[in-house]
C-alpha cells in the first residue's frame, strides 16, 4: 500500500467504526455483527501500530464505546471500566496463553465463565449497603442508575454475613430472561410500539428508562463476575466470587477452574450447545487468570486487561432446503412472508421455519424455490435466512415472487410509500384481521373480558356467531355454553365480564377499537383533549396535529378510521350496548387551566411525588412537560441530584428554577 492509501484507509476505518459505535451504543441499532466490527477494529489497530505517525488519541482504537445518557447524572468510575479483547478461534486462545507464559514462569490457573449478553453495571457498596450503581458509559464516566437498580430484586441492597470490605465495587451483567423478553415484546406489540430487537437492547433500554416503575415491572436479573477493592477476602478471583455469593450476590453456577488451555477449550466446547438451554442469553466464554497478584503483574493495555479474554461463539449456521413460502396476515393487515424449510438441527433445536421479513428482503437474498439456504440463530430468537447457495440451484428453478393477493381473503395487497410491509386493505372482511381486532378488544389492557380468549374467539367466529366486535355483546348464554370445552359456568363468567365492561373508561374503549397507531398513551391523550368520540370523529387533521404528541401519521390514521362507515356503525352499536363513549366526570374534575400554555421541564428526584405523578399534574393543569431545555421553556422544576449541564443551561437562558413545593403551590396543591 502506498502512504496515501494507508492514510486514506485509516481515516475511512475510523469514521466507519465511529458510526458503528454510535449505532450500537446510542441508537441500539447495530447493522453489523460483533465479529465484523472486531475485524475492522483489528485492521485499524494493525495499520496504526505499523504506522505510528498517524497516532490519534481520539481514534476508536483508543477508547471503549459510550452509552452515556444525558438524562442521568454522570459520575466518574473509581476504577475505570475496561472491556475485553475478543477472539473467535481456539488458535487465538492458544496465542493468548503463550503470551502470558512468556511473561511469567509461575504456574497458574484459569477461570472460565459464561459471557452473559446483557448490559454491564458497576455497584459500589459502603458498610454493607448499596451506595451507587453506575453503567459503563465511556469507561471513565458512567450514568448513575442507582434508583433503577434498586428495583432489581436479585441485587442485594444490604449485604448478608460478614467479612466484606468496608468499601468495594462489584461488577456484573444485567440481564433480561427470554421469557420476560417475550412478555414485554407482546405488550409492546399490543400497544403499537416497536418490539425490542434482542435481549441486550431490551435490558439496556430498560435499565436506562426514566421511570423506575417500568424497571421494577420488567423482571431484570443480574450475575456478578468481578470484585474490586482494597482488602478483598482472597488472592483468587473465584474464591472472591464465592465469598460474594455468601454476601448475597448472584454468581453464575456455571463457572469452572481450569488448569490449562486444554481444559479451557473443553469447557468452551461443552457450552457451545448447552448454553441454548439457559433461560438467558450468552454469547461466549470469558477466560481469566485466577490469581489477583498475577493479574496485577500482567496489567492492562489502554482498553483491556492482559489477564483475561473473551471467546465469542460464532452465530450457529446450518444449511437446508427452502420448501415453500407462506404468508401470515396480522391484526393490522400486515403480511409477513415465512420460509418453510426442510427440518434442520440448529443451536440445539429443530428449525422448520424462518422469517423472511418482507418483499425487499426476499429480493435482496435473490431467493428461488427449492434453494439451498443458510439459516442462522443470532441474538434474535427467531431464525433467519442469511444467504443462498446459488451454485447449488437447479437451472429451472423460479425466483420467489411476493404474492399480490391476500392469502386469507383474496383482496389485492397494497404497499404504502416508504413502508416495507405489504398490507391487505380488507379490514372488515379478512378473517385474521377481524379475529385479531376482537382479540385486541377483549385483551387485558383494553376491555379486559374475563373468560374470552383467542381460542373461544376462533370458535365463536367459525360458528358464525360473531362477525365483529359489537356482536360479542349480542351473545346469548346458550350460544356460548353449547360450544366445545365451554359450559354454563364459563358462559356466566363471560356474560358477567361483558356486563362489567360497560364501566370501562372511555380512554380504554378508544384504545380497544384498534385504530392503527393509537396505542394506550395516544388513546389517553385523545380522550383527555377531545373528551368524547364525536369530537374525535369530527376533529380535522389540523386540530388533531395541534395536540402535542399527535403527529401526522396518527392524525391521518384517525381520520381514515372515522371515514369508514362500517366503523361508524360499529361505534353506534357499541354505544347502544352501553359502552363509555366520553371521558368520565371524576377525571374531568381534577383538571384545571392553571398552567395553560406553560412548558415545564422536570429534572432530578423528588421527595413528595414521583416524576411520573408530577408529569401527570402538569398535563392535568393544562401545561406541557418537555424533555429538553430551550428558549421556550418556562420553568425548570428541580429536585435532588439535578444534572449539572441542565442547571447550567437553565441559568444561561434565564429560566426560572422552581422547587417541588413551589410547583405544588402553583397548582393550589399546597
Ligand atoms: S469481565 C476487566 N466477565 O463483557 C474485565 N465480563 O467485553 C471486565 N461480560 O463489559 C469484564 N460476562 O459487560 C467479564 N463473565 C464475565 C462477563 C463479562 C459478560 C461482559 C461485560 C463486559 C464485556 C466485555
XYZ file of C-alpha atoms and ligand atoms in Angstrom:
694
model
C 0.000 0.000 0.000
C 1.246 3.489 -0.739
C 1.478 6.002 2.089
C -1.511 7.826 0.665
C -3.748 4.758 0.550
C -2.709 3.814 4.102
C -3.680 7.232 5.371
C -6.955 7.070 3.446
C -7.792 3.623 4.818
C -7.048 4.718 8.396
C -9.366 7.731 8.065
C -12.053 5.603 6.461
C -11.847 2.876 9.129
C -12.002 5.435 11.926
C -15.136 7.037 10.599
C -16.833 3.709 9.792
C -16.061 2.381 13.286
C -17.312 5.574 14.912
C -20.573 5.255 13.039
C -20.998 1.622 14.133
C -20.126 2.582 17.713
C -22.829 5.215 17.633
C -25.376 2.808 16.203
C -24.518 0.226 18.851
C -24.281 2.399 21.956
C -26.612 5.309 21.280
C -29.235 4.008 18.879
C -29.143 0.334 19.969
C -29.436 -0.476 16.276
C -26.272 -2.266 15.177
C -26.086 -3.152 11.479
C -23.016 -5.399 11.566
C -22.109 -8.336 13.810
C -19.616 -8.025 16.684
C -17.260 -10.212 14.690
C -17.360 -7.916 11.659
C -16.834 -4.928 13.944
C -13.833 -6.579 15.602
C -12.290 -7.394 12.229
C -12.460 -3.746 11.189
C -11.063 -2.664 14.554
C -8.202 -5.144 14.260
C -7.386 -3.903 10.772
C -7.207 -0.351 12.108
C -5.117 -1.380 15.122
C -2.656 -3.103 12.817
C -2.341 -0.115 10.470
C -1.877 2.229 13.421
C 0.849 0.086 15.029
C 2.692 -0.229 11.741
C 2.374 3.497 11.036
C 2.769 5.228 14.391
C 2.966 8.661 12.737
C -0.838 8.504 12.335
C -1.493 8.038 16.038
C -4.627 9.876 17.211
C -5.806 9.911 20.828
C -9.378 10.096 19.551
C -9.160 7.024 17.329
C -11.773 4.310 18.047
C -8.865 2.043 18.998
C -8.069 4.344 21.926
C -11.347 4.112 23.747
C -14.215 1.859 24.623
C -17.669 2.732 23.222
C -20.011 5.044 25.073
C -23.567 4.683 26.202
C -23.904 7.949 28.118
C -27.438 9.173 28.566
C -27.872 12.869 29.243
C -30.913 12.372 31.446
C -28.867 10.661 34.174
C -26.238 12.216 36.325
C -22.771 11.239 35.204
C -20.249 10.037 37.739
C -16.612 9.086 37.478
C -15.745 5.421 37.971
C -13.334 4.855 40.818
C -11.688 2.083 38.752
C -12.122 2.570 35.023
C -14.351 0.003 33.382
C -12.310 -1.802 30.763
C -13.654 -4.110 28.143
C -12.272 -7.446 26.942
C -10.470 -8.375 23.728
C -12.454 -10.863 21.694
C -11.192 -13.982 19.957
C -13.123 -16.318 17.691
C -10.886 -19.394 17.391
C -9.048 -21.920 19.531
C -5.828 -20.907 17.806
C -6.156 -17.311 19.008
C -6.770 -18.665 22.509
C -3.513 -20.592 22.407
C -1.741 -17.370 21.357
C -3.254 -15.625 24.386
C -1.950 -18.432 26.640
C 1.517 -18.284 25.047
C 1.758 -14.529 25.574
C 1.072 -14.923 29.302
C 3.551 -17.781 29.620
C 6.207 -15.582 28.037
C 5.650 -13.020 30.778
C 5.758 -15.441 33.718
C 7.312 -18.760 34.710
C 4.914 -19.261 37.600
C 2.266 -21.944 37.297
C -1.274 -20.572 37.387
C -4.920 -21.453 36.836
C -7.654 -20.049 34.626
C -11.282 -19.493 35.499
C -13.874 -19.932 32.749
C -17.170 -18.062 32.987
C -20.145 -17.730 30.700
C -20.200 -14.418 28.868
C -23.676 -13.128 29.576
C -25.227 -10.935 26.915
C -26.862 -8.015 28.669
C -25.566 -4.668 29.855
C -22.750 -4.181 32.353
C -23.104 -2.494 35.712
C -20.767 -1.444 38.499
C -22.106 -1.433 42.066
C -20.425 0.368 44.934
C -21.079 -0.827 48.497
C -20.257 1.116 51.645
C -20.529 -0.574 55.043
C -22.567 -3.353 53.538
C -25.127 -1.084 51.866
C -25.639 -0.396 48.172
C -24.327 3.119 47.598
C -24.246 3.626 43.833
C -24.958 1.784 40.609
C -23.189 3.096 37.516
C -23.366 1.984 33.880
C -20.191 1.530 31.901
C -20.619 4.776 29.936
C -17.338 5.564 28.200
C -15.372 3.514 30.742
C -14.322 6.585 32.747
C -17.709 8.246 33.378
C -20.976 6.316 33.595
C -24.647 7.071 34.257
C -25.888 6.929 37.830
C -28.783 4.473 37.579
C -28.986 3.669 41.307
C -32.732 4.326 41.559
C -33.435 1.875 38.752
C -31.040 -0.780 40.023
C -32.659 -0.726 43.436
C -35.764 -2.192 41.803
C -33.930 -5.332 40.638
C -34.874 -7.960 43.140
C -31.824 -10.198 42.841
C -29.447 -7.353 43.712
C -28.805 -7.084 47.478
C -29.384 -3.625 48.957
C -27.922 -4.698 52.303
C -25.322 -7.470 52.434
C -25.616 -10.687 54.385
C -22.954 -12.312 56.549
C -19.605 -10.797 57.465
C -16.139 -10.356 56.066
C -16.909 -7.883 53.317
C -14.587 -4.886 52.947
C -15.855 -1.555 54.267
C -15.875 -0.260 50.701
C -15.726 -2.204 47.464
C -17.080 -2.451 43.948
C -18.648 -5.414 42.249
C -19.320 -5.645 38.542
C -21.697 -7.799 36.629
C -24.168 -8.090 33.824
C -27.813 -7.020 33.963
C -29.945 -9.459 32.040
C -33.445 -9.886 30.750
C -34.548 -13.552 30.689
C -36.020 -14.758 27.371
C -39.465 -15.401 28.872
C -39.665 -11.836 30.181
C -38.371 -10.501 26.848
C -41.230 -12.284 25.047
C -43.777 -10.931 27.501
C -42.542 -7.336 27.105
C -42.478 -7.557 23.323
C -46.026 -8.924 23.221
C -47.075 -5.997 25.377
C -45.252 -3.511 23.131
C -46.831 -5.072 20.081
C -50.288 -4.712 21.654
C -49.579 -1.054 22.285
C -48.368 -0.425 18.778
C -44.764 0.171 19.907
C -41.804 -1.338 18.038
C -40.676 -4.532 19.771
C -37.083 -4.725 21.068
C -34.756 -6.392 18.543
C -32.942 -8.563 21.079
C -32.484 -9.179 24.787
C -29.407 -6.954 25.050
C -31.215 -3.886 23.743
C -34.198 -4.690 25.937
C -32.005 -4.955 29.035
C -30.101 -1.718 28.427
C -33.233 0.121 27.287
C -34.977 -0.921 30.483
C -32.065 -0.062 32.765
C -31.929 3.435 31.266
C -35.655 4.012 31.444
C -36.557 7.342 33.020
C -39.200 5.574 35.075
C -38.047 3.276 37.852
C -41.561 1.854 37.913
C -41.070 0.469 34.420
C -37.804 -1.104 35.535
C -39.476 -2.691 38.527
C -42.244 -4.142 36.369
C -39.826 -5.801 33.953
C -38.078 -8.572 35.776
C -34.410 -7.838 35.187
C -31.830 -10.159 36.660
C -28.068 -9.872 37.229
C -24.998 -12.074 37.535
C -21.783 -10.726 39.075
C -18.286 -11.591 37.876
C -15.705 -9.121 39.159
C -14.843 -7.848 42.630
C -12.667 -4.742 43.123
C -11.384 -3.116 46.274
C -8.557 -2.662 48.740
C -8.913 -5.572 51.149
C -10.632 -8.398 49.328
C -11.006 -11.734 51.127
C -8.689 -13.819 48.908
C -5.995 -13.718 46.220
C -8.136 -15.958 43.995
C -10.747 -14.408 41.703
C -13.053 -17.421 42.037
C -12.607 -17.526 45.817
C -13.645 -13.868 45.983
C -16.730 -14.574 43.905
C -17.606 -17.423 46.259
C -17.334 -15.007 49.190
C -19.529 -12.515 47.315
C -22.104 -15.265 46.926
C -22.241 -15.567 50.719
C -22.875 -11.813 50.947
C -25.959 -12.208 48.750
C -24.788 -11.664 45.176
C -25.939 -13.851 42.356
C -22.885 -15.636 40.975
C -23.123 -17.900 37.943
C -23.177 -21.568 38.976
C -21.548 -22.434 35.640
C -18.042 -21.188 36.412
C -15.064 -23.522 36.361
C -11.402 -23.511 37.327
C -9.161 -24.914 34.575
C -5.531 -25.908 34.994
C -4.569 -25.320 31.347
C -5.740 -24.283 27.864
C -6.858 -27.856 27.070
C -9.321 -27.747 29.914
C -10.448 -24.253 28.840
C -11.131 -25.469 25.307
C -13.071 -28.464 26.637
C -15.248 -26.063 28.666
C -15.843 -23.910 25.579
C -16.897 -26.939 23.508
C -19.130 -28.205 26.307
C -21.096 -24.944 26.397
C -21.339 -24.470 22.624
C -24.805 -26.056 22.580
C -25.586 -26.352 26.285
C -25.847 -22.563 26.560
C -29.047 -22.572 24.484
C -30.816 -24.403 27.309
C -30.229 -21.463 29.693
C -33.097 -19.026 30.343
C -30.823 -16.066 29.483
C -28.637 -15.100 26.514
C -24.912 -15.833 26.417
C -22.554 -15.139 23.540
C -19.236 -16.598 24.618
C -16.898 -17.651 27.410
C -14.686 -15.310 29.440
C -11.319 -16.748 30.443
C -9.489 -15.110 33.358
C -6.239 -15.740 35.213
C -7.408 -16.648 38.719
C -4.614 -15.182 40.841
C -5.101 -11.469 41.583
C -1.377 -10.942 42.176
C -0.596 -12.436 38.771
C -3.392 -10.312 37.274
C -1.739 -7.258 38.721
C 1.675 -8.292 37.436
C 0.309 -8.825 33.905
C -1.503 -5.479 33.967
C -3.713 -3.925 31.314
C -3.449 -2.171 27.973
C -5.363 1.094 27.429
C -8.508 -0.858 26.599
C -8.437 -4.282 28.177
C -6.664 -6.457 30.742
C -3.859 -8.792 29.621
C -5.103 -11.402 32.101
C -8.497 -12.026 30.544
C -10.014 -12.653 27.149
C -13.449 -13.336 25.682
C -14.020 -16.260 23.345
C -17.095 -15.446 21.284
C -19.196 -18.172 19.731
C -19.924 -17.739 16.063
C -23.638 -17.449 15.379
C -24.701 -21.040 14.638
C -25.468 -21.621 10.983
C -26.935 -24.571 9.149
C -27.853 -25.179 5.544
C -31.153 -26.620 4.425
C -33.675 -26.522 1.567
C -36.418 -23.950 1.060
C -39.614 -25.922 0.512
C -42.173 -23.152 0.213
C -43.063 -19.669 1.372
C -46.251 -18.989 3.302
C -47.737 -15.633 4.200
C -49.210 -14.613 7.547
C -51.738 -11.823 7.925
C -51.720 -9.936 11.229
C -54.322 -7.835 13.058
C -53.347 -4.686 11.181
C -53.376 -6.486 7.812
C -49.567 -6.539 7.511
C -48.450 -9.569 5.513
C -45.301 -11.398 6.692
C -43.593 -13.972 4.469
C -42.344 -17.109 6.253
C -39.966 -19.696 4.813
C -40.894 -23.370 5.270
C -37.697 -25.390 5.437
C -36.564 -28.990 5.489
C -36.165 -29.565 9.251
C -32.584 -28.961 10.348
C -30.857 -29.049 13.731
C -29.579 -25.600 14.712
C -28.178 -24.488 18.068
C -29.929 -27.281 19.917
C -33.405 -27.055 18.358
C -35.005 -28.261 15.142
C -35.755 -25.392 12.791
C -38.584 -25.742 10.261
C -39.472 -22.134 9.637
C -37.649 -18.828 9.339
C -38.935 -15.299 8.924
C -38.327 -13.582 5.606
C -39.432 -10.137 6.923
C -40.718 -8.543 3.693
C -40.605 -8.423 -0.105
C -37.386 -6.370 -0.234
C -35.562 -8.946 1.864
C -36.668 -11.775 -0.446
C -35.448 -9.761 -3.403
C -32.083 -8.883 -1.907
C -31.489 -12.542 -0.970
C -32.358 -13.434 -4.583
C -34.361 -16.361 -3.265
C -35.592 -19.138 -5.625
C -37.942 -22.013 -4.860
C -36.013 -25.128 -3.761
C -32.856 -23.130 -2.971
C -30.222 -24.351 -0.554
C -30.255 -21.652 2.123
C -28.192 -20.806 5.215
C -30.113 -20.211 8.402
C -28.675 -18.515 11.451
C -29.736 -18.048 15.038
C -28.154 -14.836 16.238
C -29.128 -12.579 19.122
C -32.693 -12.903 17.879
C -34.711 -15.931 18.824
C -36.472 -16.450 15.502
C -34.041 -17.925 12.987
C -33.420 -16.005 9.789
C -32.136 -16.807 6.333
C -28.778 -15.112 5.868
C -27.678 -16.430 2.495
C -28.372 -18.590 -0.529
C -26.080 -21.119 -2.193
C -26.821 -20.068 -5.764
C -24.276 -22.563 -7.159
C -26.454 -25.405 -5.898
C -29.566 -24.008 -7.610
C -31.487 -26.048 -10.158
C -31.275 -24.223 -13.531
C -35.039 -24.292 -13.989
C -36.000 -23.047 -10.531
C -38.120 -19.929 -10.350
C -37.461 -16.812 -8.267
C -39.878 -16.254 -5.376
C -42.489 -13.685 -6.348
C -44.200 -11.899 -3.464
C -47.940 -12.619 -3.556
C -50.281 -9.980 -4.993
C -53.443 -11.080 -3.211
C -54.243 -11.751 0.408
C -53.914 -15.496 1.134
C -56.877 -15.270 3.523
C -59.461 -13.207 1.654
C -58.108 -12.704 -1.851
C -58.052 -8.873 -1.795
C -55.307 -7.168 -3.807
C -52.466 -6.217 -1.457
C -51.215 -2.640 -1.184
C -47.880 -1.169 -0.220
C -47.670 2.398 1.070
C -44.806 4.662 0.048
C -41.893 4.381 2.401
C -43.190 1.252 4.159
C -41.551 -2.143 3.897
C -44.667 -4.219 4.513
C -47.488 -5.164 2.177
C -50.989 -4.778 3.611
C -54.337 -6.401 2.997
C -56.768 -3.446 2.855
C -59.870 -5.552 3.571
C -60.047 -4.598 7.261
C -63.656 -5.617 7.805
C -63.782 -8.755 5.716
C -60.447 -10.508 6.179
C -60.747 -13.258 8.871
C -57.370 -12.901 10.646
C -57.850 -9.128 10.767
C -61.351 -9.424 12.191
C -60.312 -12.031 14.738
C -57.171 -10.076 15.602
C -59.260 -6.952 16.256
C -61.599 -8.910 18.520
C -58.692 -10.401 20.454
C -57.254 -6.934 20.922
C -60.650 -5.598 22.017
C -61.073 -8.172 24.797
C -57.413 -8.099 25.938
C -56.379 -7.143 29.470
C -55.328 -3.579 28.691
C -58.439 -2.926 26.617
C -61.917 -4.134 27.708
C -60.415 -6.963 29.785
C -63.130 -9.578 29.168
C -62.572 -12.448 31.529
C -63.058 -15.952 30.112
C -62.832 -14.965 26.466
C -59.536 -15.834 24.823
C -58.119 -16.428 21.383
C -59.486 -19.974 21.164
C -63.022 -19.026 22.143
C -62.985 -16.109 19.699
C -61.846 -18.523 16.974
C -64.662 -20.901 17.853
C -67.360 -18.209 18.018
C -66.149 -16.780 14.718
C -66.023 -20.081 12.861
C -69.512 -20.944 14.162
C -70.681 -17.690 12.600
C -71.839 -16.292 15.955
C -69.731 -13.149 15.865
C -68.675 -11.152 12.826
C -67.410 -8.012 14.526
C -66.661 -6.609 17.980
C -70.223 -5.429 18.660
C -71.634 -8.902 18.021
C -69.871 -10.088 21.180
C -72.428 -8.095 23.187
C -75.334 -9.901 21.447
C -74.182 -13.343 22.574
C -76.768 -15.400 24.477
C -75.889 -17.759 27.285
C -76.902 -20.935 25.447
C -74.906 -19.942 22.360
C -71.755 -19.927 24.464
C -72.430 -22.896 26.733
C -73.181 -25.124 23.718
C -69.624 -24.697 22.440
C -66.991 -27.360 22.823
C -64.971 -27.111 26.076
C -67.282 -24.400 27.444
C -70.211 -24.852 29.786
C -72.707 -22.961 31.924
C -70.032 -21.706 34.277
C -67.811 -20.271 31.538
C -70.808 -18.724 29.826
C -71.860 -16.988 33.056
C -68.351 -15.708 33.596
C -68.127 -14.269 30.086
C -71.542 -12.602 30.279
C -70.751 -11.119 33.682
C -67.489 -9.728 32.407
C -69.163 -8.301 29.280
C -71.690 -6.613 31.514
C -68.959 -5.121 33.699
C -67.087 -3.838 30.646
C -69.759 -1.128 30.324
C -67.942 0.641 33.156
C -64.516 0.540 31.471
C -63.329 4.160 30.999
C -63.598 5.817 27.597
C -59.831 6.005 27.016
C -59.619 2.198 27.201
C -62.599 1.791 24.886
C -60.869 4.106 22.424
C -57.671 2.030 22.679
C -59.717 -1.180 22.294
C -61.079 -0.070 18.907
C -57.648 -0.910 17.490
C -57.163 2.229 15.401
C -53.692 1.986 13.853
C -51.040 3.938 15.794
C -53.499 4.656 18.622
C -51.826 2.782 21.474
C -52.628 3.192 25.151
C -50.865 6.549 25.548
C -52.250 8.152 22.405
C -55.763 6.979 23.324
C -55.396 8.634 26.702
C -54.225 11.910 25.171
C -57.038 11.978 22.617
C -59.651 11.143 25.257
C -58.446 13.851 27.643
C -58.097 16.537 24.995
C -61.223 15.895 22.952
C -63.421 14.418 25.689
C -65.747 12.245 23.587
C -65.923 10.099 20.481
C -67.911 12.664 18.472
C -65.241 15.315 18.957
C -62.544 12.882 17.931
C -64.544 11.850 14.884
C -65.158 15.456 13.811
C -61.680 16.838 14.511
C -59.835 17.991 11.387
C -56.282 16.947 10.584
C -55.093 20.381 11.753
C -56.971 20.123 15.035
C -55.542 16.686 15.683
C -51.935 17.587 14.914
C -52.261 20.713 17.068
C -52.373 18.370 20.065
C -48.914 17.696 21.496
C -47.634 14.245 20.750
C -50.111 13.704 17.903
C -48.214 13.701 14.623
C -49.371 13.485 11.021
C -49.166 9.710 10.883
C -51.511 9.243 13.854
C -53.862 12.036 12.739
C -54.247 10.513 9.287
C -54.896 7.106 10.708
C -57.629 8.525 12.983
C -59.242 10.387 10.064
C -59.140 7.308 7.888
C -60.702 5.168 10.634
C -63.658 7.511 11.045
C -64.146 7.920 7.308
C -65.143 4.262 7.090
C -68.945 3.960 7.511
C -68.513 0.412 8.881
C -66.565 1.839 11.805
C -69.215 4.479 12.483
C -71.885 1.789 12.550
C -69.729 -0.260 14.909
C -69.306 2.659 17.302
C -73.044 3.397 17.230
C -73.778 -0.191 18.143
C -71.194 -0.212 20.949
C -72.757 2.969 22.311
C -76.200 1.338 22.235
C -74.740 -1.583 24.186
C -73.785 0.911 26.892
C -70.015 1.267 26.425
C -68.434 4.556 27.563
C -68.014 6.979 24.683
C -66.953 10.003 26.712
C -64.469 10.785 29.444
C -65.930 10.407 32.909
C -66.746 13.285 35.269
C -64.311 12.345 38.026
C -61.231 12.545 35.843
C -62.506 15.845 34.436
C -62.933 17.301 37.911
C -59.187 17.112 38.539
C -58.440 19.269 35.520
C -57.601 22.949 35.610
C -56.101 25.566 33.335
C -53.646 26.909 35.918
C -50.606 26.023 33.805
C -52.161 26.759 30.424
C -49.513 27.358 27.785
C -46.565 26.754 30.120
C -43.700 24.448 29.159
C -42.052 22.829 32.167
C -39.011 20.591 32.299
C -38.549 18.159 35.205
C -35.097 17.196 36.433
C -33.786 15.247 39.423
C -35.560 13.181 42.057
C -38.371 14.460 44.316
C -39.474 13.854 47.881
C -43.274 14.062 47.729
C -44.173 12.887 44.242
C -42.717 10.636 41.606
C -41.606 12.224 38.342
C -44.494 10.417 36.696
C -47.021 11.979 39.036
C -45.517 15.431 38.551
C -45.767 14.969 34.817
C -49.413 13.981 35.182
C -50.084 17.089 37.318
C -48.514 19.351 34.703
C -50.715 17.883 31.994
C -53.879 17.860 34.090
C -53.433 21.563 34.708
C -53.033 22.400 31.060
C -49.225 22.613 30.986
C -46.767 20.800 28.813
C -43.966 18.593 30.100
C -40.917 18.951 27.850
C -37.731 16.908 27.861
C -35.082 19.371 26.724
C -34.400 22.982 27.669
C -34.830 25.709 25.089
C -35.736 29.392 24.924
C -39.384 28.334 25.010
C -39.146 26.550 28.361
C -40.971 28.477 31.119
C -39.804 26.643 34.259
C -37.260 24.114 35.398
C -38.851 22.002 38.127
C -35.743 20.882 40.011
C -35.392 18.076 42.547
C -32.335 16.484 44.138
C -29.349 15.370 42.047
C -30.292 17.512 39.089
C -27.957 17.120 36.101
C -25.235 19.823 36.134
C -25.495 20.536 32.407
C -29.239 21.137 32.657
C -28.788 23.503 35.564
C -26.118 25.429 33.723
C -28.242 25.732 30.598
C -31.268 26.919 32.585
C -29.166 29.622 34.218
C -27.716 30.682 30.893
C -31.192 31.048 29.354
C -32.566 32.749 32.486
C -35.213 30.097 33.000
C -36.745 30.288 36.492
C -35.926 27.267 38.658
C -38.716 26.110 40.988
C -38.814 23.525 43.775
C -41.403 20.795 44.216
C -43.214 22.849 46.898
C -43.271 25.964 44.727
C -44.739 23.893 41.919
C -47.432 22.422 44.183
C -48.347 25.965 45.273
C -48.758 26.984 41.634
C -51.481 24.373 41.203
C -53.027 25.007 44.644
C -51.991 21.622 45.987
C -50.193 23.138 48.993
S -15.090 -9.451 32.934
C -11.820 -6.314 33.033
N -16.773 -11.472 32.891
O -18.489 -8.495 28.509
C -12.808 -7.417 32.864
N -17.273 -9.596 31.527
O -16.447 -7.312 26.551
C -14.197 -6.946 32.834
N -19.392 -9.779 30.291
O -18.201 -5.213 29.675
C -15.200 -7.832 32.296
N -19.959 -11.766 31.050
O -20.401 -6.458 30.072
C -16.488 -10.243 32.400
N -18.189 -13.311 32.997
C -17.905 -12.103 32.520
C -18.767 -11.450 31.608
C -18.394 -10.190 31.125
C -20.314 -10.747 30.277
C -19.468 -8.526 29.502
C -19.267 -7.276 30.308
C -18.069 -6.591 29.732
C -17.992 -7.199 28.364
C -16.539 -7.221 27.914
